[in-house]
Coordinates of C-alpha atoms and ligand atoms in Angstrom, one line a residue:
Chain A
M1 CA -127.4 79.9 142.4
L2 CA -124.7 82.2 141.5
A3 CA -123.2 84.0 144.5
L4 CA -121.7 86.4 142.2
Q5 CA -122.2 87.4 138.6
I6 CA -120.2 89.9 136.9
N7 CA -120.7 91.0 133.1
A8 CA -118.7 93.1 130.9
L9 CA -117.3 95.2 133.9
R10 CA -115.2 98.2 132.9
K11 CA -113.6 100.8 134.9
V12 CA -111.8 103.8 133.7
Y13 CA -110.4 106.1 136.5
R14 CA -110.4 109.6 136.6
G15 CA -107.0 110.3 134.9
G16 CA -107.6 107.8 132.4
T17 CA -106.3 104.4 133.6
E18 CA -108.4 101.7 132.2
A19 CA -108.2 99.1 135.2
L20 CA -110.8 96.9 134.0
K21 CA -111.4 96.2 130.3
G22 CA -114.5 94.1 130.3
V23 CA -114.6 91.4 133.0
D24 CA -116.8 88.5 133.1
L25 CA -116.8 86.3 136.2
S26 CA -119.3 84.1 138.0
V27 CA -118.9 82.3 141.2
Q28 CA -121.2 79.5 142.5
E29 CA -122.7 79.6 145.8
G30 CA -120.6 77.8 148.5
D31 CA -117.5 78.1 146.2
F32 CA -114.1 78.9 147.5
F33 CA -112.9 81.0 144.8
A34 CA -109.5 82.7 144.1
L35 CA -108.8 85.9 141.8
L36 CA -105.1 85.7 141.2
G37 CA -103.0 88.2 139.4
P38 CA -99.9 90.4 139.6
N39 CA -99.7 93.9 141.0
G40 CA -101.9 96.2 139.3
A41 CA -103.9 93.6 137.5
G42 CA -107.2 94.9 138.8
K43 CA -108.1 92.7 141.6
S44 CA -108.8 95.4 143.9
T45 CA -110.8 97.6 141.5
T46 CA -112.9 94.5 140.8
I47 CA -113.6 93.9 144.6
G48 CA -114.1 97.6 145.0
I49 CA -116.8 97.7 142.7
I50 CA -118.4 94.6 143.9
S51 CA -118.5 96.2 147.5
S52 CA -119.8 99.7 146.4
L53 CA -116.4 101.4 147.2
I54 CA -115.7 102.3 143.6
N55 CA -118.0 103.4 140.9
K56 CA -118.1 101.3 137.8
T57 CA -117.8 102.9 134.4
S58 CA -120.1 100.1 132.7
G59 CA -121.2 96.5 133.0
S60 CA -123.3 94.6 135.7
V61 CA -122.8 93.0 139.1
K62 CA -125.4 90.8 140.7
I63 CA -124.8 89.3 144.2
F64 CA -127.1 86.5 145.0
G65 CA -129.2 87.5 142.0
D66 CA -129.4 91.1 143.5
D67 CA -128.2 93.7 141.0
L68 CA -126.1 96.4 142.4
D69 CA -128.0 99.2 140.3
T70 CA -131.5 97.9 141.2
D71 CA -131.1 96.1 144.7
L72 CA -128.4 97.8 146.3
V73 CA -129.6 97.2 150.0
N74 CA -130.1 93.5 149.5
A75 CA -126.9 93.2 147.4
K76 CA -124.8 94.9 150.1
S77 CA -126.2 92.8 152.8
H78 CA -124.9 89.6 151.3
I79 CA -121.3 90.8 151.4
G80 CA -118.8 91.0 154.0
L81 CA -115.5 92.7 152.9
V82 CA -112.0 92.4 154.1
P83 CA -110.0 95.2 152.3
Q84 CA -106.6 95.1 151.2
E85 CA -105.6 98.3 153.3
F86 CA -106.5 98.9 157.0
N87 CA -109.6 100.9 157.2
F88 CA -110.8 101.3 160.7
N89 CA -110.7 104.0 163.0
Q90 CA -107.3 103.6 164.8
F91 CA -108.7 105.3 168.1
E92 CA -111.6 103.1 168.6
T93 CA -111.6 99.8 170.6
L94 CA -111.9 96.4 168.9
M95 CA -115.2 96.1 170.6
Q96 CA -116.6 99.5 169.1
I97 CA -115.4 98.8 165.7
V98 CA -117.2 95.4 165.3
V99 CA -120.4 96.5 167.3
N100 CA -120.8 99.7 165.3
Q101 CA -120.1 97.8 161.9
A102 CA -123.0 95.3 162.8
G103 CA -125.2 98.4 163.5
Y104 CA -124.6 99.7 160.0
Y105 CA -126.2 96.5 158.8
G106 CA -129.1 96.9 161.3
V107 CA -128.2 94.3 163.7
P108 CA -129.5 95.4 167.3
R109 CA -126.8 96.3 169.7
T110 CA -127.5 93.5 172.2
L111 CA -127.2 90.9 169.3
A112 CA -124.3 92.7 168.0
K113 CA -122.5 92.4 171.4
Q114 CA -123.1 88.6 171.6
R115 CA -121.7 88.2 167.9
A116 CA -118.8 90.5 168.8
E117 CA -117.9 88.0 171.6
K118 CA -118.3 84.9 169.2
Y119 CA -116.1 86.4 166.4
L120 CA -113.4 88.1 168.5
K121 CA -113.0 84.8 170.3
Q122 CA -112.8 82.9 167.0
L123 CA -110.2 85.1 165.6
D124 CA -108.3 85.1 169.0
L125 CA -108.9 88.7 169.7
W126 CA -111.2 88.5 172.8
D127 CA -108.3 89.5 175.0
K128 CA -107.7 92.8 173.2
R129 CA -111.4 93.6 172.9
N130 CA -111.0 96.9 174.9
A131 CA -107.7 97.9 173.3
R132 CA -107.6 100.7 170.6
A133 CA -107.2 99.4 167.1
R134 CA -103.8 101.2 166.7
E135 CA -102.3 99.0 169.5
L136 CA -102.6 95.8 167.6
S137 CA -100.0 94.1 165.6
G138 CA -100.5 93.8 161.9
G139 CA -101.4 90.3 161.9
M140 CA -104.1 91.1 164.6
K141 CA -105.4 94.1 162.6
R142 CA -106.0 91.7 159.6
R143 CA -108.0 89.3 161.9
L144 CA -109.9 92.3 163.3
M145 CA -111.1 93.1 159.8
I146 CA -112.2 89.5 159.3
A147 CA -114.2 89.6 162.5
R148 CA -115.6 93.0 161.5
A149 CA -116.8 91.6 158.1
L150 CA -118.7 88.7 159.6
M151 CA -120.6 90.7 162.2
H152 CA -123.7 90.7 160.1
E153 CA -123.3 87.1 158.9
P154 CA -123.1 87.6 155.3
K155 CA -123.6 84.9 152.9
M156 CA -120.4 85.8 150.8
L157 CA -117.0 86.9 152.4
I158 CA -114.7 88.7 150.1
L159 CA -110.9 89.1 151.1
D160 CA -108.4 91.3 149.4
E161 CA -105.0 89.8 150.1
P162 CA -106.0 88.8 153.6
T163 CA -102.6 87.2 154.2
A164 CA -100.3 90.0 153.0
G165 CA -97.6 90.7 155.8
V166 CA -98.8 87.9 158.0
D167 CA -96.4 85.3 159.3
I168 CA -96.6 81.6 158.2
E169 CA -98.0 80.6 161.5
I170 CA -100.8 83.1 161.4
R171 CA -101.4 82.5 157.7
R172 CA -102.0 78.8 158.3
S173 CA -104.4 79.5 161.3
M174 CA -106.2 82.0 158.9
W175 CA -106.4 79.3 156.1
R176 CA -107.8 76.8 158.7
F177 CA -110.4 79.3 159.8
L178 CA -111.3 80.2 156.4
K179 CA -111.9 76.6 155.2
K180 CA -114.1 76.0 158.3
I181 CA -116.4 78.8 157.8
N182 CA -116.5 78.0 153.9
Q183 CA -117.6 74.3 155.0
Q184 CA -120.2 75.9 157.1
G185 CA -121.6 77.4 153.9
I186 CA -120.1 80.8 153.3
T187 CA -119.1 81.7 149.8
I188 CA -115.5 82.9 149.9
I189 CA -113.7 85.0 147.3
L190 CA -110.1 85.9 148.0
T191 CA -107.4 87.7 145.8
T192 CA -103.9 86.8 146.2
H193 CA -100.4 86.9 144.5
Y194 CA -99.6 83.2 146.0
L195 CA -100.2 80.4 143.8
E196 CA -99.7 78.3 146.7
E197 CA -102.3 80.0 148.7
A198 CA -105.0 79.6 145.9
E199 CA -103.8 75.9 145.7
M200 CA -104.3 75.2 149.5
L201 CA -107.6 76.8 149.8
C202 CA -109.6 77.3 146.5
R203 CA -111.6 75.0 144.3
N204 CA -112.2 77.4 141.4
I205 CA -109.9 80.2 140.2
A206 CA -109.7 83.1 137.8
I207 CA -106.5 84.8 136.7
I208 CA -106.6 88.3 135.7
D209 CA -103.9 90.4 134.1
K210 CA -104.0 94.0 133.0
G211 CA -107.6 94.3 133.5
Q212 CA -108.7 91.2 131.7
I213 CA -109.5 87.6 133.0
I214 CA -107.2 85.3 130.9
E215 CA -108.1 82.0 132.7
N216 CA -111.2 80.9 134.6
T217 CA -111.2 77.2 135.5
S218 CA -111.1 74.8 138.5
M219 CA -107.8 74.7 140.4
K220 CA -107.3 71.1 139.2
G221 CA -107.9 72.1 135.6
L222 CA -105.2 75.0 136.1
L223 CA -102.6 72.8 137.7
S224 CA -102.7 70.3 134.9
K225 CA -102.6 73.0 132.4
L226 CA -99.6 74.4 133.9
N227 CA -98.0 71.1 134.1
V228 CA -97.6 70.8 130.4
E229 CA -95.2 72.4 128.3
T230 CA -95.7 72.9 124.4
F231 CA -92.7 72.4 122.1
V232 CA -92.6 73.2 118.5
L233 CA -90.2 70.9 116.6
D234 CA -88.5 71.6 113.1
L235 CA -88.3 68.3 111.3
S236 CA -86.2 67.4 108.2
G237 CA -87.1 65.2 105.3
N238 CA -90.0 65.4 102.7
S239 CA -93.6 65.4 103.9
I240 CA -93.1 63.8 107.3
K241 CA -96.0 62.5 109.3
P242 CA -94.9 61.0 112.4
T243 CA -97.2 59.6 115.1
L244 CA -96.5 60.0 118.9
K245 CA -97.8 57.5 121.5
D246 CA -98.9 58.9 124.7
F247 CA -98.4 62.7 123.8
D248 CA -101.0 65.2 122.5
F249 CA -99.4 66.6 119.2
R250 CA -100.5 68.7 116.2
Q251 CA -98.8 68.8 112.8
V252 CA -98.5 72.5 112.0
D253 CA -97.1 72.1 108.5
D254 CA -95.0 69.6 106.7
H255 CA -91.9 70.5 108.6
S256 CA -93.2 71.3 112.1
L257 CA -95.0 69.6 114.8
E258 CA -96.4 70.8 118.2
V259 CA -96.0 68.5 121.1
D260 CA -97.6 68.8 124.6
V261 CA -95.3 67.5 127.1
P262 CA -96.1 66.8 130.7
K263 CA -93.3 68.2 133.0
A264 CA -92.9 65.0 134.8
S265 CA -92.4 62.8 131.7
G266 CA -89.6 64.6 130.0
L267 CA -88.5 64.8 126.3
N268 CA -86.6 61.7 125.8
A269 CA -89.6 59.6 125.0
V270 CA -90.6 62.1 122.2
F271 CA -87.1 62.1 120.7
S272 CA -86.8 58.2 120.9
Q273 CA -90.2 57.8 119.2
L274 CA -89.2 60.1 116.5
S275 CA -85.9 58.6 115.7
D276 CA -87.4 55.2 115.6
Q277 CA -89.7 56.7 112.9
G278 CA -86.6 57.9 111.1
V279 CA -87.5 61.5 111.8
Q280 CA -84.8 63.9 112.4
V281 CA -85.4 67.0 114.9
L282 CA -83.5 69.9 113.5
S283 CA -84.3 72.4 116.1
M284 CA -86.8 72.9 119.0
R285 CA -88.2 75.9 120.7
N286 CA -90.6 76.5 123.6
K287 CA -94.0 77.9 122.6
S288 CA -94.6 80.8 124.7
N289 CA -97.9 81.0 126.4
R290 CA -99.2 84.0 128.2
L291 CA -100.8 82.0 131.2
E292 CA -97.4 80.3 131.5
E293 CA -95.6 83.5 131.6
L294 CA -97.8 85.0 134.1
F295 CA -97.6 81.8 136.2
V296 CA -94.0 82.1 136.3
R297 CA -94.1 85.7 137.4
L298 CA -96.6 84.9 140.1
V299 CA -94.7 81.8 141.4
E300 CA -91.5 84.0 141.4
N301 CA -93.4 86.6 143.4
G302 CA -94.8 84.3 145.7
R303 CA -91.4 82.6 146.4
D304 CA -89.7 85.8 147.3
Q305 CA -92.6 86.7 149.9
T306 CA -93.3 83.3 151.4
S307 CA -89.9 82.1 151.8
A308 CA -88.7 84.7 154.2
P309 CA -90.6 83.5 157.3
K310 CA -89.9 79.9 156.6
Q311 CA -86.3 80.5 156.7
E312 CA -86.5 82.5 160.0
N313 CA -88.4 79.5 161.5
A314 CA -85.7 77.0 160.4
Chain B
M1 CA -137.8 104.6 158.2
N2 CA -137.3 100.9 158.4
S3 CA -135.5 99.3 161.3
L4 CA -132.4 98.7 159.6
Q5 CA -131.9 102.3 158.8
F6 CA -133.0 103.4 162.3
T7 CA -130.5 101.0 164.1
A8 CA -127.7 102.5 161.6
L9 CA -128.7 105.9 162.4
R10 CA -128.5 105.2 166.0
T11 CA -125.2 103.6 165.7
I12 CA -123.7 106.5 163.8
W13 CA -125.1 108.8 166.5
I14 CA -123.6 106.7 169.4
K15 CA -120.3 106.6 167.5
E16 CA -120.2 110.4 167.0
C17 CA -121.0 111.1 170.6
T18 CA -118.5 108.5 171.9
R19 CA -115.8 110.4 169.7
F20 CA -116.4 113.7 171.1
L21 CA -116.8 112.5 174.6
R22 CA -113.7 110.5 174.5
I23 CA -111.6 113.7 173.7
W24 CA -113.9 116.0 175.8
V25 CA -110.8 118.1 176.8
Q26 CA -110.6 119.2 173.2
T27 CA -114.2 119.5 172.4
L28 CA -116.0 120.6 175.5
V29 CA -113.8 122.5 177.8
P30 CA -112.2 125.1 175.4
P31 CA -115.5 126.8 174.3
A32 CA -116.5 127.0 177.9
I33 CA -113.2 128.7 179.0
T34 CA -113.2 131.0 175.9
M35 CA -116.7 132.1 176.5
S36 CA -116.0 132.8 180.3
L37 CA -113.1 134.9 179.3
Y38 CA -115.4 137.0 177.0
F39 CA -118.0 137.3 179.8
V40 CA -115.4 138.6 182.2
I41 CA -113.5 140.9 179.8
F42 CA -116.4 142.3 177.5
G43 CA -119.3 141.8 179.8
N44 CA -117.8 142.7 183.3
L45 CA -114.8 144.9 182.7
I46 CA -115.6 146.8 179.6
G47 CA -119.3 146.4 179.4
S48 CA -119.6 148.4 182.7
R49 CA -118.1 151.3 180.7
I50 CA -120.3 150.8 177.7
G51 CA -123.8 151.0 179.4
Q52 CA -126.9 150.1 177.7
M53 CA -127.1 148.4 174.4
G54 CA -130.4 148.1 172.8
G55 CA -132.1 148.9 176.0
L56 CA -130.3 146.2 178.0
S57 CA -127.3 145.9 180.1
Y58 CA -124.3 145.1 177.7
M59 CA -123.6 141.9 179.4
E60 CA -127.1 140.7 179.1
F61 CA -127.1 141.7 175.4
I62 CA -123.9 139.7 174.5
V63 CA -124.9 136.6 176.3
P64 CA -127.2 135.1 173.7
G65 CA -124.8 135.9 170.8
L66 CA -121.7 134.3 172.7
I67 CA -123.8 131.1 173.2
M68 CA -124.7 131.2 169.5
M69 CA -121.0 131.6 168.6
A70 CA -120.2 128.5 170.8
V71 CA -123.0 126.5 169.1
I72 CA -121.9 127.5 165.6
T73 CA -118.2 126.5 165.9
S74 CA -119.0 123.4 167.9
S75 CA -121.5 121.9 165.3
Y76 CA -119.4 123.0 162.5
S77 CA -115.9 121.6 163.7
N78 CA -117.4 118.5 165.1
V79 CA -118.8 117.3 161.8
S80 CA -115.9 118.7 159.7
S81 CA -113.1 117.0 161.7
S82 CA -114.9 113.8 162.5
F83 CA -115.9 113.1 158.7
F84 CA -112.8 114.4 157.4
S85 CA -110.7 111.9 159.7
A86 CA -113.1 109.1 158.7
K87 CA -112.0 109.8 155.1
F88 CA -108.4 110.1 156.0
Q89 CA -108.5 106.9 158.1
R90 CA -110.6 105.3 155.4
N91 CA -113.0 104.2 158.0
V92 CA -115.8 105.9 156.1
E93 CA -115.6 102.8 153.9
E94 CA -117.2 100.9 156.9
L95 CA -120.3 103.0 156.1
L96 CA -120.1 102.8 152.3
V97 CA -120.1 99.1 152.1
A98 CA -122.9 98.8 154.3
P99 CA -126.6 99.2 153.3
V100 CA -127.0 102.5 155.1
S101 CA -128.7 105.1 153.0
N102 CA -127.1 108.3 152.3
W103 CA -129.6 110.3 154.2
I104 CA -129.0 108.1 157.3
I105 CA -125.2 109.0 157.0
I106 CA -125.8 112.7 156.8
L107 CA -128.6 112.5 159.7
G108 CA -126.1 110.6 161.9
Y109 CA -123.1 112.9 161.4
V110 CA -125.3 116.0 161.7
G111 CA -126.9 114.4 164.9
G112 CA -123.5 113.9 166.5
G113 CA -122.7 117.7 165.6
V114 CA -125.8 118.9 167.0
T115 CA -125.5 117.1 170.2
R116 CA -122.1 118.4 170.8
A117 CA -123.4 122.0 170.1
L118 CA -126.2 121.8 172.5
L119 CA -124.0 120.4 175.3
V120 CA -121.5 123.1 174.7
G121 CA -124.4 125.7 174.3
G122 CA -125.6 124.3 177.7
L123 CA -122.3 124.6 179.4
V124 CA -121.9 128.2 178.2
T125 CA -125.3 129.0 179.4
L126 CA -124.5 127.6 182.8
V127 CA -121.3 129.8 182.9
S128 CA -123.2 132.8 181.9
L129 CA -125.4 132.3 184.9
F130 CA -122.5 133.4 187.1
F131 CA -122.7 137.0 185.4
V132 CA -126.3 137.6 184.7
E133 CA -129.9 136.6 185.5
L134 CA -131.1 135.0 182.2
Q135 CA -134.7 135.5 181.4
I136 CA -136.4 133.8 178.7
H137 CA -138.7 135.7 176.6
N138 CA -139.8 133.1 173.9
P139 CA -138.9 129.6 174.5
I140 CA -140.2 128.3 171.2
M141 CA -138.1 131.0 169.1
L142 CA -135.2 130.0 171.4
L143 CA -135.3 126.5 170.6
L144 CA -136.1 126.8 167.0
T145 CA -133.1 129.2 166.3
L146 CA -130.9 127.1 168.4
V147 CA -131.6 123.8 166.9
L148 CA -131.8 125.0 163.1
T149 CA -128.6 127.0 163.6
A150 CA -126.7 123.8 164.8
T151 CA -128.1 121.6 162.1
L152 CA -127.2 124.2 159.6
F153 CA -123.5 124.4 160.6
A154 CA -123.2 120.7 161.1
A155 CA -124.4 120.2 157.5
A156 CA -121.9 122.9 156.3
G157 CA -119.1 121.3 158.2
L158 CA -120.0 117.9 156.4
V159 CA -119.9 119.8 153.1
N160 CA -116.6 121.2 154.1
A161 CA -115.1 117.9 155.0
I162 CA -116.4 116.2 151.8
F163 CA -114.5 118.7 149.5
A164 CA -111.4 118.7 151.9
K165 CA -108.2 116.8 150.8
T166 CA -105.9 118.0 153.8
F167 CA -106.5 119.0 157.3
D168 CA -105.6 122.5 156.4
D169 CA -108.8 122.6 154.1
I170 CA -111.1 122.0 157.2
S171 CA -109.5 125.0 159.0
V172 CA -109.6 127.4 156.0
I173 CA -113.3 128.1 156.0
P174 CA -113.7 128.6 159.7
T175 CA -110.7 130.9 160.0
F176 CA -111.5 133.0 156.9
V177 CA -115.2 132.9 156.5
L178 CA -117.0 131.6 159.7
T179 CA -115.1 133.7 162.3
P180 CA -115.4 137.0 160.5
L181 CA -119.0 136.4 159.9
T182 CA -119.5 135.7 163.4
Y183 CA -117.7 138.6 164.9
L184 CA -119.4 140.9 162.4
G185 CA -122.8 139.0 162.9
G186 CA -124.1 141.2 165.7
V187 CA -122.8 139.3 168.7
F188 CA -121.2 142.2 170.2
Y189 CA -123.2 145.2 169.0
S190 CA -126.7 146.1 167.9
L191 CA -126.7 146.8 164.1
T192 CA -128.5 150.2 165.0
L193 CA -125.0 151.3 165.9
L194 CA -123.8 151.1 162.4
P195 CA -124.1 153.8 159.7
E196 CA -126.9 152.8 157.4
F197 CA -124.7 151.4 154.5
W198 CA -123.1 149.1 156.8
Q199 CA -126.3 148.0 158.4
W200 CA -127.6 147.1 155.0
V201 CA -124.4 145.4 154.1
S202 CA -124.6 143.4 157.6
K203 CA -128.2 142.1 156.4
A204 CA -126.3 139.9 153.8
N205 CA -124.7 138.0 156.6
P206 CA -126.8 135.1 157.5
I207 CA -125.3 134.9 161.0
V208 CA -126.9 138.2 162.0
Y209 CA -130.5 136.4 161.5
M210 CA -129.3 133.6 163.7
V211 CA -128.0 135.7 166.5
N212 CA -130.8 138.1 166.6
G213 CA -133.4 135.4 166.4
F214 CA -131.9 133.6 169.4
R215 CA -131.4 137.0 171.1
Y216 CA -135.2 137.7 170.6
G217 CA -135.9 134.2 172.2
F218 CA -134.0 135.2 175.4
L219 CA -134.6 139.0 175.6
G220 CA -137.4 139.8 173.2
V221 CA -135.1 142.3 171.2
S222 CA -133.9 141.9 167.8
D223 CA -132.5 144.1 164.9
V224 CA -134.1 142.1 162.3
G225 CA -137.6 140.6 161.6
I226 CA -138.3 137.3 163.5
S227 CA -140.1 135.7 160.6
T228 CA -137.1 136.5 158.3
S229 CA -134.8 134.9 160.7
V230 CA -136.7 131.7 160.6
A231 CA -137.0 131.9 156.9
V232 CA -133.3 132.5 156.5
L233 CA -132.4 129.5 158.7
I234 CA -134.8 127.2 156.9
G235 CA -133.5 128.3 153.6
F236 CA -129.9 127.7 154.4
N237 CA -130.8 124.4 156.0
V238 CA -132.6 123.1 153.0
L239 CA -129.6 124.4 150.7
L240 CA -127.0 122.8 152.7
F241 CA -128.7 119.3 153.2
T242 CA -129.4 119.1 149.6
L243 CA -125.9 119.9 148.7
A244 CA -124.6 117.4 151.2
W245 CA -126.9 114.8 149.8
N246 CA -126.0 115.5 146.2
L247 CA -122.3 115.3 147.0
I248 CA -122.5 112.0 148.9
N249 CA -124.8 110.6 146.3
R250 CA -122.4 111.2 143.7
G251 CA -119.6 109.9 145.7
V252 CA -117.5 113.1 145.7
G253 CA -114.2 112.8 147.8
I254 CA -115.2 109.2 149.1
R255 CA -115.8 106.9 146.1
S256 CA -113.3 106.7 143.1
Ligands
ATP1 N1 -108.0 105.3 142.8 C1 -107.3 105.1 141.6 N2 -107.1 106.1 140.9 C2 -106.5 105.9 139.6 N3 -106.0 104.7 139.3 C3 -106.1 103.6 140.2 C4 -106.8 103.9 141.4 N4 -106.8 102.7 142.0 C5 -106.1 101.7 141.2 N5 -105.8 102.3 140.2 C6 -105.0 101.8 138.9 O1 -105.9 100.8 138.4 C7 -105.0 99.6 138.2 C8 -105.4 98.4 138.9 O2 -105.1 98.4 140.2 P1 -105.7 97.7 141.4 O3 -105.5 98.2 142.6 O4 -107.1 96.9 141.0 O5 -104.6 96.4 141.3 P2 -104.6 95.0 142.0 O6 -104.7 93.9 141.2 O7 -105.3 95.0 143.3 O8 -103.0 95.2 142.5 P3 -102.3 94.8 144.0 O9 -101.9 93.3 143.7 O10 -101.0 95.5 143.9 O11 -103.1 95.1 145.0 C9 -103.7 99.9 138.4 O12 -102.9 100.4 137.3 C10 -103.8 101.1 139.4 O13 -102.6 102.0 139.2
MG2 MG1 -105.0 95.2 145.3

């Protein structure tokens, strides 16, 4: 069964920004799914629409088969949301926040109190249960939002950049926690800027940029795609038809050849095979690829933000 | 109403009551103090010089209106500040993601405002007992006008909060509309004291009907017809609840 099915989703904000330009996305039940993309790509907009915080312009969203337009109550009950920005009442205690949230989903108060104990303990917040939310540190606030999202025991947990501003140690423990509940059967969708985070956690991944999905594949598939670089070689001579062992290649025209080179194997083997066949390479250029450009941007972003705490620890 | 919606309603109501009880120094004490001052100054000191009003001692005459004034401000400001701060801190999103129906959100917030208004009204009534002996002429009319006035202004406070973009926006209406209408709403004087033209103008002020309906419940005197009072109250309630529902349904001010 599909946990999430999005078709042709568009969002134009008042003021004219077209944040989503026809997004199609599906997530299998039980999956651990990453939605990766740079700032302003449309991740939060997508999640906002799925969780009814933002009105869509057009398109359809189904959650475990329940359409937002026709089965809203059921659709909402399947989802637990951990938003990107803190959105609890700063003056309420942790206990009040999580117990009330359960109430909004119809969980009776006594049961809600038992669950509050369970989830606040799992997220290491039990000692703080009577503190006001504003007295928490940033990392604790993030965990509070996770506990709150689990109170009605949803089938799907959606987290919008759950580890932003969280140090590496707490980030790791959050990762462990998410992996554990995913193994227990909860479908998880998270957005992130960090390829590393997606790589650690997720089985499947979609990459969104400027309101469009530009890649939707398994994590493994993505990594192998990213590990290959494509070069365009200009060759000299009349009607040259070289062959290359162990490489994927395409003859573009009589004088140029495209070769896919895994990053690990290097270019020497290509050149030596070509010179063995008497073919001269006049020049060579890297074939630009949107996914790759984006990946470079993401990795650089991720490096800036993840390296700081590591250095502090060292 | 199914059990999910009922639990949700109860939860919102508990949360709302917890909120105003947590800050009781700001929410319950000030109206009691203000109204005591009114009792002392207008009722006791000045009132003794005024003599009779509508066939009653001035003190007796103003007590129902002052209770009503406290009820109006409490229900309005409870809902307007609570809902606006839920928008401001974004915790209104806790409700928007949940399967709570929009009617339940409205009823929960209104319920909180009405509870505070009744508590404050009760406190002011208690204080008034130090100054006058209250009689109750018609308890049904008394309760009916009390509750309908509280729901009406709670719903009005909600509508205000939905439109508000800054904290200033939730004090503009109380200062420039509500307070003048209340002071000119026959709390302190009988309309019969006014020239005919101004009596006629006053009858366009809905608060006149609430104060007089309530005063009738206590004392059995009113400047306007009792059934007109009830009709005005019901009419404005229907209007404001429909408006609030329509706004929340369309996501005005809460969903982009
Ligand atoms: N409420 C809004 N009103 C108008 N435009 C908006 C609103 N929210 C987002 N946008 C615009 O929509 C686009 C997508 O924003 P969105 O928040 O979905 O990006 P994102 O992928 O979550 O980015 P980030 O990684 O920075 O959180 C951006 O151009 C943004 O400026
Ligand atoms: Mg975002």
